[in-house]
């Protein structure tokens, strides 16, 4: 099923790039893996910023299988980033990757960031996939660490995406959007709510970007198979088309 109303990937005459970015919490691939791959393929993404990728036995094999089924390749992350994972199409040229573990709070899950720098023709962009804590104080601190990582990437443009475990207006969401654009707020397209697939009622997943990135549309795709969306995982995907200026 084709996605309508969102620009396709392309390279502009001035070297800038229109790129499709997908953010998706896949619940460790515990649901219908084939439905999950069909959803990803239908979105035709250049970049996929995953949360809750497999982290335990043979996790690399599971991630590679999902990438192959989705017609993508694994870029970085997984267990080495405590769950966030990056996948990309062959359109991307990879400059570097780094998995970052965030400080562990005793009794809570370990959190981390999957990061990379990639190029599309003349456009260069940093990527950060994150999954913030369920606990408010830790989540707020992690939002600050994400912003610190954006500053440390030393690239002109950065895209941050993930499961923020908080609705817009919350302390951590607001901390991020004081410095980053919120894709849905900048250029709403499709649906807003990402949780849950059977009862969408809240937006806790988002695609964010630094100021030079232009959002051409961002939201939950309306054209996808509803059965696949319900059976793939316990979140809905967020898809954006962005224009990244040439460096």
PDB file of C-alpha atoms in Angstrom:
ATOM      1  CA  UNK A   1       0.000   0.000   0.000  1.00  0.00           C
ATOM      2  CA  UNK A   2       1.543   3.305  -1.112  1.00  0.00           C
ATOM      3  CA  UNK A   3       1.893   6.322   1.147  1.00  0.00           C
ATOM      4  CA  UNK A   4       0.073   9.361  -0.252  1.00  0.00           C
ATOM      5  CA  UNK A   5       0.515  13.051   0.437  1.00  0.00           C
ATOM      6  CA  UNK A   6       4.151  12.849   1.531  1.00  0.00           C
ATOM      7  CA  UNK A   7       7.093  13.706  -0.749  1.00  0.00           C
ATOM      8  CA  UNK A   8       9.203  10.862  -2.067  1.00  0.00           C
ATOM      9  CA  UNK A   9      12.939  10.716  -1.465  1.00  0.00           C
ATOM     10  CA  UNK A  10      15.003  12.704  -3.931  1.00  0.00           C
ATOM     11  CA  UNK A  11      18.144  14.778  -4.364  1.00  0.00           C
ATOM     12  CA  UNK A  12      17.643  18.412  -5.325  1.00  0.00           C
ATOM     13  CA  UNK A  13      19.675  20.291  -7.925  1.00  0.00           C
ATOM     14  CA  UNK A  14      21.401  22.341  -5.201  1.00  0.00           C
ATOM     15  CA  UNK A  15      22.668  19.181  -3.438  1.00  0.00           C
ATOM     16  CA  UNK A  16      20.058  19.206  -0.694  1.00  0.00           C
ATOM     17  CA  UNK A  17      18.213  15.951  -0.036  1.00  0.00           C
ATOM     18  CA  UNK A  18      14.593  15.059   0.653  1.00  0.00           C
ATOM     19  CA  UNK A  19      14.730  12.114   3.036  1.00  0.00           C
ATOM     20  CA  UNK A  20      12.036   9.910   4.551  1.00  0.00           C
ATOM     21  CA  UNK A  21      12.582   9.234   8.258  1.00  0.00           C
ATOM     22  CA  UNK A  22      10.672   6.610  10.245  1.00  0.00           C
ATOM     23  CA  UNK A  23      10.579   6.292  14.046  1.00  0.00           C
ATOM     24  CA  UNK A  24       9.147   3.047  15.423  1.00  0.00           C
ATOM     25  CA  UNK A  25       9.022   1.235  18.763  1.00  0.00           C
ATOM     26  CA  UNK A  26       9.038  -2.446  17.734  1.00  0.00           C
ATOM     27  CA  UNK A  27       8.657  -4.102  21.179  1.00  0.00           C
ATOM     28  CA  UNK A  28      11.674  -6.384  20.727  1.00  0.00           C
ATOM     29  CA  UNK A  29      10.007  -8.001  17.684  1.00  0.00           C
ATOM     30  CA  UNK A  30       7.746 -10.011  19.992  1.00  0.00           C
ATOM     31  CA  UNK A  31       4.704  -9.549  17.773  1.00  0.00           C
ATOM     32  CA  UNK A  32       4.072 -10.264  14.073  1.00  0.00           C
ATOM     33  CA  UNK A  33       7.488  -9.822  12.477  1.00  0.00           C
ATOM     34  CA  UNK A  34       6.204 -10.058   8.912  1.00  0.00           C
ATOM     35  CA  UNK A  35       3.551  -7.406   9.591  1.00  0.00           C
ATOM     36  CA  UNK A  36       6.264  -5.204  11.110  1.00  0.00           C
ATOM     37  CA  UNK A  37       8.409  -5.527   7.985  1.00  0.00           C
ATOM     38  CA  UNK A  38       5.435  -4.789   5.734  1.00  0.00           C
ATOM     39  CA  UNK A  39       4.711  -1.576   7.644  1.00  0.00           C
ATOM     40  CA  UNK A  40       8.333  -0.451   7.361  1.00  0.00           C
ATOM     41  CA  UNK A  41       8.545  -1.291   3.643  1.00  0.00           C
ATOM     42  CA  UNK A  42       5.299   0.543   2.900  1.00  0.00           C
ATOM     43  CA  UNK A  43       6.753   3.713   4.426  1.00  0.00           C
ATOM     44  CA  UNK A  44       9.712   3.540   1.991  1.00  0.00           C
ATOM     45  CA  UNK A  45      12.105   5.122   4.518  1.00  0.00           C
ATOM     46  CA  UNK A  46      15.703   6.152   3.949  1.00  0.00           C
ATOM     47  CA  UNK A  47      16.305   6.104   7.708  1.00  0.00           C
ATOM     48  CA  UNK A  48      14.619   4.099  10.465  1.00  0.00           C
ATOM     49  CA  UNK A  49      15.175   5.065  14.091  1.00  0.00           C
ATOM     50  CA  UNK A  50      14.013   2.073  16.120  1.00  0.00           C
ATOM     51  CA  UNK A  51      13.275   1.720  19.817  1.00  0.00           C
ATOM     52  CA  UNK A  52      13.070  -1.554  21.750  1.00  0.00           C
ATOM     53  CA  UNK A  53      15.124  -3.555  19.277  1.00  0.00           C
ATOM     54  CA  UNK A  54      16.020  -7.105  20.409  1.00  0.00           C
ATOM     55  CA  UNK A  55      18.693  -7.001  23.139  1.00  0.00           C
ATOM     56  CA  UNK A  56      19.238 -10.582  24.204  1.00  0.00           C
ATOM     57  CA  UNK A  57      19.959 -13.993  22.649  1.00  0.00           C
ATOM     58  CA  UNK A  58      21.087 -13.643  19.001  1.00  0.00           C
ATOM     59  CA  UNK A  59      19.940 -10.038  18.892  1.00  0.00           C
ATOM     60  CA  UNK A  60      22.191  -9.195  15.940  1.00  0.00           C
ATOM     61  CA  UNK A  61      20.640 -12.007  13.907  1.00  0.00           C
ATOM     62  CA  UNK A  62      17.122 -10.750  14.674  1.00  0.00           C
ATOM     63  CA  UNK A  63      18.020  -7.169  13.736  1.00  0.00           C
ATOM     64  CA  UNK A  64      19.665  -8.288  10.496  1.00  0.00           C
ATOM     65  CA  UNK A  65      16.616 -10.371   9.597  1.00  0.00           C
ATOM     66  CA  UNK A  66      14.261  -7.439  10.136  1.00  0.00           C
ATOM     67  CA  UNK A  67      16.494  -5.178   8.051  1.00  0.00           C
ATOM     68  CA  UNK A  68      16.571  -7.718   5.215  1.00  0.00           C
ATOM     69  CA  UNK A  69      12.793  -8.166   5.293  1.00  0.00           C
ATOM     70  CA  UNK A  70      12.413  -4.383   5.285  1.00  0.00           C
ATOM     71  CA  UNK A  71      14.856  -3.980   2.351  1.00  0.00           C
ATOM     72  CA  UNK A  72      17.267  -2.001   4.540  1.00  0.00           C
ATOM     73  CA  UNK A  73      20.582  -2.544   6.312  1.00  0.00           C
ATOM     74  CA  UNK A  74      21.504  -2.261   9.989  1.00  0.00           C
ATOM     75  CA  UNK A  75      23.444   0.922  10.704  1.00  0.00           C
ATOM     76  CA  UNK A  76      24.118   0.806  14.458  1.00  0.00           C
ATOM     77  CA  UNK A  77      22.625   0.162  17.875  1.00  0.00           C
ATOM     78  CA  UNK A  78      20.664  -2.730  19.348  1.00  0.00           C
ATOM     79  CA  UNK A  79      21.833  -4.332  22.587  1.00  0.00           C
ATOM     80  CA  UNK A  80      24.981  -2.176  22.575  1.00  0.00           C
ATOM     81  CA  UNK A  81      22.741   0.911  22.863  1.00  0.00           C
ATOM     82  CA  UNK A  82      20.295  -0.780  25.297  1.00  0.00           C
ATOM     83  CA  UNK A  83      17.548  -0.980  22.677  1.00  0.00           C
ATOM     84  CA  UNK A  84      17.675   1.921  20.183  1.00  0.00           C
ATOM     85  CA  UNK A  85      18.694   0.803  16.682  1.00  0.00           C
ATOM     86  CA  UNK A  86      19.342   2.559  13.372  1.00  0.00           C
ATOM     87  CA  UNK A  87      18.612   1.120   9.921  1.00  0.00           C
ATOM     88  CA  UNK A  88      19.066   2.801   6.561  1.00  0.00           C
ATOM     89  CA  UNK A  89      18.653   2.318   2.838  1.00  0.00           C
ATOM     90  CA  UNK A  90      21.615   2.004   0.508  1.00  0.00           C
ATOM     91  CA  UNK A  91      21.023   5.625  -0.456  1.00  0.00           C
ATOM     92  CA  UNK A  92      22.828   6.701   2.728  1.00  0.00           C
ATOM     93  CA  UNK A  93      26.606   6.984   2.911  1.00  0.00           C
ATOM     94  CA  UNK A  94      27.749   6.288   6.463  1.00  0.00           C
ATOM     95  CA  UNK A  95      30.482   8.445   7.990  1.00  0.00           C
ATOM     96  CA  UNK A  96      30.494   7.105  11.545  1.00  0.00           C
ATOM     97  CA  UNK A  97      28.397   5.417  14.213  1.00  0.00           C
ATOM     98  CA  UNK A  98      28.483   5.378  18.016  1.00  0.00           C
ATOM     99  CA  UNK A  99      26.371   3.605  20.626  1.00  0.00           C
ATOM    100  CA  UNK A 100      26.013   5.526  23.898  1.00  0.00           C
ATOM    101  CA  UNK A 101      24.914   4.043  27.233  1.00  0.00           C
ATOM    102  CA  UNK A 102      23.266   6.503  29.603  1.00  0.00           C
ATOM    103  CA  UNK A 103      23.801   6.389  33.380  1.00  0.00           C
ATOM    104  CA  UNK A 104      22.008   3.508  35.061  1.00  0.00           C
ATOM    105  CA  UNK A 105      19.526   4.225  37.836  1.00  0.00           C
ATOM    106  CA  UNK A 106      19.437   1.210  40.187  1.00  0.00           C
ATOM    107  CA  UNK A 107      16.204  -0.713  39.795  1.00  0.00           C
ATOM    108  CA  UNK A 108      15.342   0.792  36.392  1.00  0.00           C
ATOM    109  CA  UNK A 109      16.047  -0.331  32.830  1.00  0.00           C
ATOM    110  CA  UNK A 110      19.320   0.737  31.246  1.00  0.00           C
ATOM    111  CA  UNK A 111      18.823   3.338  28.531  1.00  0.00           C
ATOM    112  CA  UNK A 112      21.038   4.368  25.654  1.00  0.00           C
ATOM    113  CA  UNK A 113      21.325   6.164  22.330  1.00  0.00           C
ATOM    114  CA  UNK A 114      22.069   4.807  18.866  1.00  0.00           C
ATOM    115  CA  UNK A 115      23.840   7.551  16.901  1.00  0.00           C
ATOM    116  CA  UNK A 116      25.345   7.995  13.458  1.00  0.00           C
ATOM    117  CA  UNK A 117      26.380  10.577  10.891  1.00  0.00           C
ATOM    118  CA  UNK A 118      25.303   9.923   7.301  1.00  0.00           C
ATOM    119  CA  UNK A 119      25.318  11.735   3.975  1.00  0.00           C
ATOM    120  CA  UNK A 120      22.796  11.937   1.145  1.00  0.00           C
ATOM    121  CA  UNK A 121      24.513  13.501  -1.845  1.00  0.00           C
ATOM    122  CA  UNK A 122      25.598  16.939  -0.551  1.00  0.00           C
ATOM    123  CA  UNK A 123      23.522  16.763   2.642  1.00  0.00           C
ATOM    124  CA  UNK A 124      25.110  15.632   5.905  1.00  0.00           C
ATOM    125  CA  UNK A 125      23.066  14.795   8.995  1.00  0.00           C
ATOM    126  CA  UNK A 126      23.467  13.334  12.471  1.00  0.00           C
ATOM    127  CA  UNK A 127      21.002  10.772  13.817  1.00  0.00           C
ATOM    128  CA  UNK A 128      19.983   9.921  17.373  1.00  0.00           C
ATOM    129  CA  UNK A 129      17.463   7.228  18.281  1.00  0.00           C
ATOM    130  CA  UNK A 130      16.320   7.354  21.899  1.00  0.00           C
ATOM    131  CA  UNK A 131      13.866   5.733  24.301  1.00  0.00           C
ATOM    132  CA  UNK A 132      13.430   7.828  27.421  1.00  0.00           C
ATOM    133  CA  UNK A 133      12.663   6.555  30.922  1.00  0.00           C
ATOM    134  CA  UNK A 134       9.226   5.890  32.354  1.00  0.00           C
ATOM    135  CA  UNK A 135      10.264   7.802  35.503  1.00  0.00           C
ATOM    136  CA  UNK A 136       9.837  11.565  35.303  1.00  0.00           C
ATOM    137  CA  UNK A 137      13.075  12.742  36.931  1.00  0.00           C
ATOM    138  CA  UNK A 138      15.245  10.295  35.012  1.00  0.00           C
ATOM    139  CA  UNK A 139      13.419  11.113  31.771  1.00  0.00           C
ATOM    140  CA  UNK A 140      14.078  14.832  32.241  1.00  0.00           C
ATOM    141  CA  UNK A 141      17.779  14.202  32.837  1.00  0.00           C
ATOM    142  CA  UNK A 142      17.954  11.966  29.756  1.00  0.00           C
ATOM    143  CA  UNK A 143      16.330  14.671  27.613  1.00  0.00           C
ATOM    144  CA  UNK A 144      19.228  16.918  28.621  1.00  0.00           C
ATOM    145  CA  UNK A 145      21.716  14.182  27.706  1.00  0.00           C
ATOM    146  CA  UNK A 146      20.112  13.886  24.261  1.00  0.00           C
ATOM    147  CA  UNK A 147      20.605  17.629  23.728  1.00  0.00           C
ATOM    148  CA  UNK A 148      24.203  17.333  24.924  1.00  0.00           C
ATOM    149  CA  UNK A 149      24.749  14.585  22.356  1.00  0.00           C
ATOM    150  CA  UNK A 150      23.235  16.745  19.597  1.00  0.00           C
ATOM    151  CA  UNK A 151      25.732  19.485  20.445  1.00  0.00           C
ATOM    152  CA  UNK A 152      28.630  17.025  20.570  1.00  0.00           C
ATOM    153  CA  UNK A 153      27.965  15.450  17.153  1.00  0.00           C
ATOM    154  CA  UNK A 154      29.636  18.370  15.347  1.00  0.00           C
ATOM    155  CA  UNK A 155      27.360  18.258  12.306  1.00  0.00           C
ATOM    156  CA  UNK A 156      25.283  21.081  10.770  1.00  0.00           C
ATOM    157  CA  UNK A 157      21.989  19.196  11.073  1.00  0.00           C
ATOM    158  CA  UNK A 158      20.690  16.479  13.396  1.00  0.00           C
ATOM    159  CA  UNK A 159      17.512  14.396  13.569  1.00  0.00           C
ATOM    160  CA  UNK A 160      16.395  12.964  16.917  1.00  0.00           C
ATOM    161  CA  UNK A 161      13.564  10.456  17.057  1.00  0.00           C
ATOM    162  CA  UNK A 162      12.148   8.081  19.567  1.00  0.00           C
ATOM    163  CA  UNK A 163       9.726   6.966  22.203  1.00  0.00           C
ATOM    164  CA  UNK A 164       9.749   9.902  24.632  1.00  0.00           C
ATOM    165  CA  UNK A 165       7.329   8.253  27.067  1.00  0.00           C
ATOM    166  CA  UNK A 166       5.714  11.653  27.525  1.00  0.00           C
ATOM    167  CA  UNK A 167       3.089  13.763  25.822  1.00  0.00           C
ATOM    168  CA  UNK A 168       3.723  17.245  24.363  1.00  0.00           C
ATOM    169  CA  UNK A 169       3.713  19.816  27.136  1.00  0.00           C
ATOM    170  CA  UNK A 170       5.469  17.517  29.584  1.00  0.00           C
ATOM    171  CA  UNK A 171       8.735  18.680  31.162  1.00  0.00           C
ATOM    172  CA  UNK A 172      11.010  16.427  29.125  1.00  0.00           C
ATOM    173  CA  UNK A 173       9.171  16.907  25.821  1.00  0.00           C
ATOM    174  CA  UNK A 174       9.288  20.675  26.377  1.00  0.00           C
ATOM    175  CA  UNK A 175      12.992  20.553  27.254  1.00  0.00           C
ATOM    176  CA  UNK A 176      13.692  18.919  23.899  1.00  0.00           C
ATOM    177  CA  UNK A 177      11.443  21.188  21.836  1.00  0.00           C
ATOM    178  CA  UNK A 178      12.964  24.351  23.278  1.00  0.00           C
ATOM    179  CA  UNK A 179      16.027  23.512  21.176  1.00  0.00           C
ATOM    180  CA  UNK A 180      14.643  21.161  18.504  1.00  0.00           C
ATOM    181  CA  UNK A 181      11.743  21.360  16.071  1.00  0.00           C
ATOM    182  CA  UNK A 182       8.838  18.986  16.674  1.00  0.00           C
ATOM    183  CA  UNK A 183       7.956  17.494  13.287  1.00  0.00           C
ATOM    184  CA  UNK A 184       4.242  17.145  13.973  1.00  0.00           C
ATOM    185  CA  UNK A 185       3.972  20.745  15.214  1.00  0.00           C
ATOM    186  CA  UNK A 186       6.034  22.060  12.284  1.00  0.00           C
ATOM    187  CA  UNK A 187       4.229  20.204   9.470  1.00  0.00           C
ATOM    188  CA  UNK A 188       1.394  17.919  10.598  1.00  0.00           C
ATOM    189  CA  UNK A 189       0.441  15.129   8.205  1.00  0.00           C
ATOM    190  CA  UNK A 190      -1.484  11.901   8.752  1.00  0.00           C
ATOM    191  CA  UNK A 191      -2.447  11.014  12.303  1.00  0.00           C
ATOM    192  CA  UNK A 192      -1.153  12.516  15.531  1.00  0.00           C
ATOM    193  CA  UNK A 193      -1.484   9.791  18.164  1.00  0.00           C
ATOM    194  CA  UNK A 194       1.060   6.972  18.382  1.00  0.00           C
ATOM    195  CA  UNK A 195      -0.177   4.919  21.338  1.00  0.00           C
ATOM    196  CA  UNK A 196      -1.824   2.474  21.236  1.00  0.00           C
ATOM    197  CA  UNK A 197      -2.581   0.914  17.827  1.00  0.00           C
ATOM    198  CA  UNK A 198      -5.945  -0.384  19.046  1.00  0.00           C
ATOM    199  CA  UNK A 199      -6.843   2.878  20.823  1.00  0.00           C
ATOM    200  CA  UNK A 200      -4.746   5.816  19.594  1.00  0.00           C
ATOM    201  CA  UNK A 201      -5.147   8.502  22.242  1.00  0.00           C
ATOM    202  CA  UNK A 202      -1.725   9.987  23.000  1.00  0.00           C
ATOM    203  CA  UNK A 203       1.426  11.153  21.213  1.00  0.00           C
ATOM    204  CA  UNK A 204       4.474   9.843  23.054  1.00  0.00           C
ATOM    205  CA  UNK A 205       6.665   9.204  19.970  1.00  0.00           C
ATOM    206  CA  UNK A 206       8.179  12.020  17.934  1.00  0.00           C
ATOM    207  CA  UNK A 207      10.631  13.017  15.227  1.00  0.00           C
ATOM    208  CA  UNK A 208      12.585  16.161  16.128  1.00  0.00           C
ATOM    209  CA  UNK A 209      15.292  18.086  14.271  1.00  0.00           C
ATOM    210  CA  UNK A 210      17.647  21.013  14.520  1.00  0.00           C
ATOM    211  CA  UNK A 211      16.621  24.304  12.980  1.00  0.00           C
ATOM    212  CA  UNK A 212      18.067  23.959   9.494  1.00  0.00           C
ATOM    213  CA  UNK A 213      16.078  20.817   8.688  1.00  0.00           C
ATOM    214  CA  UNK A 214      12.781  21.535   6.891  1.00  0.00           C
ATOM    215  CA  UNK A 215       9.828  19.282   7.730  1.00  0.00           C
ATOM    216  CA  UNK A 216       7.656  18.618   4.669  1.00  0.00           C
ATOM    217  CA  UNK A 217       5.207  16.425   6.591  1.00  0.00           C
ATOM    218  CA  UNK A 218       5.266  14.365   9.787  1.00  0.00           C
ATOM    219  CA  UNK A 219       2.795  12.023  11.468  1.00  0.00           C
ATOM    220  CA  UNK A 220       1.312   8.550  11.593  1.00  0.00           C
ATOM    221  CA  UNK A 221       0.684   7.293   8.030  1.00  0.00           C
ATOM    222  CA  UNK A 222      -3.032   6.894   7.316  1.00  0.00           C
ATOM    223  CA  UNK A 223      -2.621   4.598   4.304  1.00  0.00           C
ATOM    224  CA  UNK A 224      -1.157   1.542   6.040  1.00  0.00           C
ATOM    225  CA  UNK A 225      -2.944  -1.768   6.535  1.00  0.00           C
ATOM    226  CA  UNK A 226      -4.781  -1.426   9.884  1.00  0.00           C
ATOM    227  CA  UNK A 227      -4.376  -5.124  10.637  1.00  0.00           C
ATOM    228  CA  UNK A 228      -0.617  -4.904  10.133  1.00  0.00           C
ATOM    229  CA  UNK A 229      -0.461  -1.845  12.396  1.00  0.00           C
ATOM    230  CA  UNK A 230      -2.337  -3.657  15.165  1.00  0.00           C
ATOM    231  CA  UNK A 231      -0.294  -6.844  14.966  1.00  0.00           C
ATOM    232  CA  UNK A 232       3.196  -5.449  14.280  1.00  0.00           C
ATOM    233  CA  UNK A 233       3.884  -3.886  17.706  1.00  0.00           C
ATOM    234  CA  UNK A 234       2.269  -1.841  20.480  1.00  0.00           C
ATOM    235  CA  UNK A 235       3.101   1.604  18.999  1.00  0.00           C
ATOM    236  CA  UNK A 236       2.180   3.302  15.744  1.00  0.00           C
ATOM    237  CA  UNK A 237       4.997   4.473  13.470  1.00  0.00           C
ATOM    238  CA  UNK A 238       5.891   8.126  12.935  1.00  0.00           C
ATOM    239  CA  UNK A 239       6.969   8.991   9.387  1.00  0.00           C
ATOM    240  CA  UNK A 240       8.427  12.285   8.213  1.00  0.00           C
ATOM    241  CA  UNK A 241       9.745  13.721   4.982  1.00  0.00           C
ATOM    242  CA  UNK A 242      12.462  16.292   5.598  1.00  0.00           C
ATOM    243  CA  UNK A 243      14.646  18.464   3.410  1.00  0.00           C
ATOM    244  CA  UNK A 244      18.259  18.540   4.575  1.00  0.00           C
ATOM    245  CA  UNK A 245      20.300  21.415   3.129  1.00  0.00           C
ATOM    246  CA  UNK A 246      23.560  20.698   1.339  1.00  0.00           C
ATOM    247  CA  UNK A 247      26.584  21.130   3.531  1.00  0.00           C
TER     248      UNK A 247
END
